Amino acid sequence: MITMKKFLTAVSLTLAATGFAGLANAATWAPLNTTGIVVANDPATPLQVSKGITLSCSMNGMANIDAAGSAEIVALSLTGSLGLCGSIGFFNFPYELEGGADDVVTLKNVDVQGITGDCLGDLVGTLDQTTGEISFNMAEIPSNPTGAAPCVVNGIVGTTPAVSYTP
């Protein structure tokens, strides 16, 4: 009986510790409780987006950070390349924005419908914590359905006001 009681206590403590560790790993975004954060590239430096063809596009969007420090992208659009960029659509908002180690950020479940096919999945970049700029270095969103070329994003988008997070 004592052995079983010690075992159950150890299991309970392990579960509790695991639960608390999981909460501690969640990123807290700033500035807290801010809506309408502008997400856009510098017009002088367009993003390169591709899926079979490569286009130079300007990105515009909006993000929100709630009072608890959770961030989400609530709107995105592309313009440029003689109207072709505007043919690429983003759907099923919001996209949760996660912050991880080494300033790696992930937009979760990005849903893109494009000229040459669709993509669905995570988009990973790197955040400059000082400037709030997110760099995408040939970042891929998997093709939907699988088997075709991924959607690729290359370039930098800024945030106004500048966002940051604590892992």
mmCIF file of N, CA and C in Angstrom, residues 7 39 52 121 161:
data_model
loop_
_atom_site.group_PDB
_atom_site.id
_atom_site.type_symbol
_atom_site.label_atom_id
_atom_site.label_comp_id
_atom_site.label_asym_id
_atom_site.label_seq_id
_atom_site.Cartn_x
_atom_site.Cartn_y
_atom_site.Cartn_z
ATOM 1 N N PHE A 7 3.839 5.816 -5.441
ATOM 2 C CA PHE A 7 3.787 5.830 -6.890
ATOM 3 C C PHE A 7 2.751 6.856 -7.383
ATOM 4 N N VAL A 39 1.043 44.946 -40.253
ATOM 5 C CA VAL A 39 2.064 44.001 -40.713
ATOM 6 C C VAL A 39 2.274 44.297 -42.199
ATOM 7 N N GLY A 52 5.778 27.832 -58.398
ATOM 8 C CA GLY A 52 5.888 27.614 -59.836
ATOM 9 C C GLY A 52 6.320 28.861 -60.575
ATOM 10 N N GLY A 121 -0.539 25.324 -44.223
ATOM 11 C CA GLY A 121 0.398 24.871 -43.193
ATOM 12 C C GLY A 121 1.075 26.038 -42.509
ATOM 13 N N PRO A 161 2.740 49.019 -34.113
ATOM 14 C CA PRO A 161 3.995 49.175 -33.389
ATOM 15 C C PRO A 161 4.798 47.871 -33.421
#
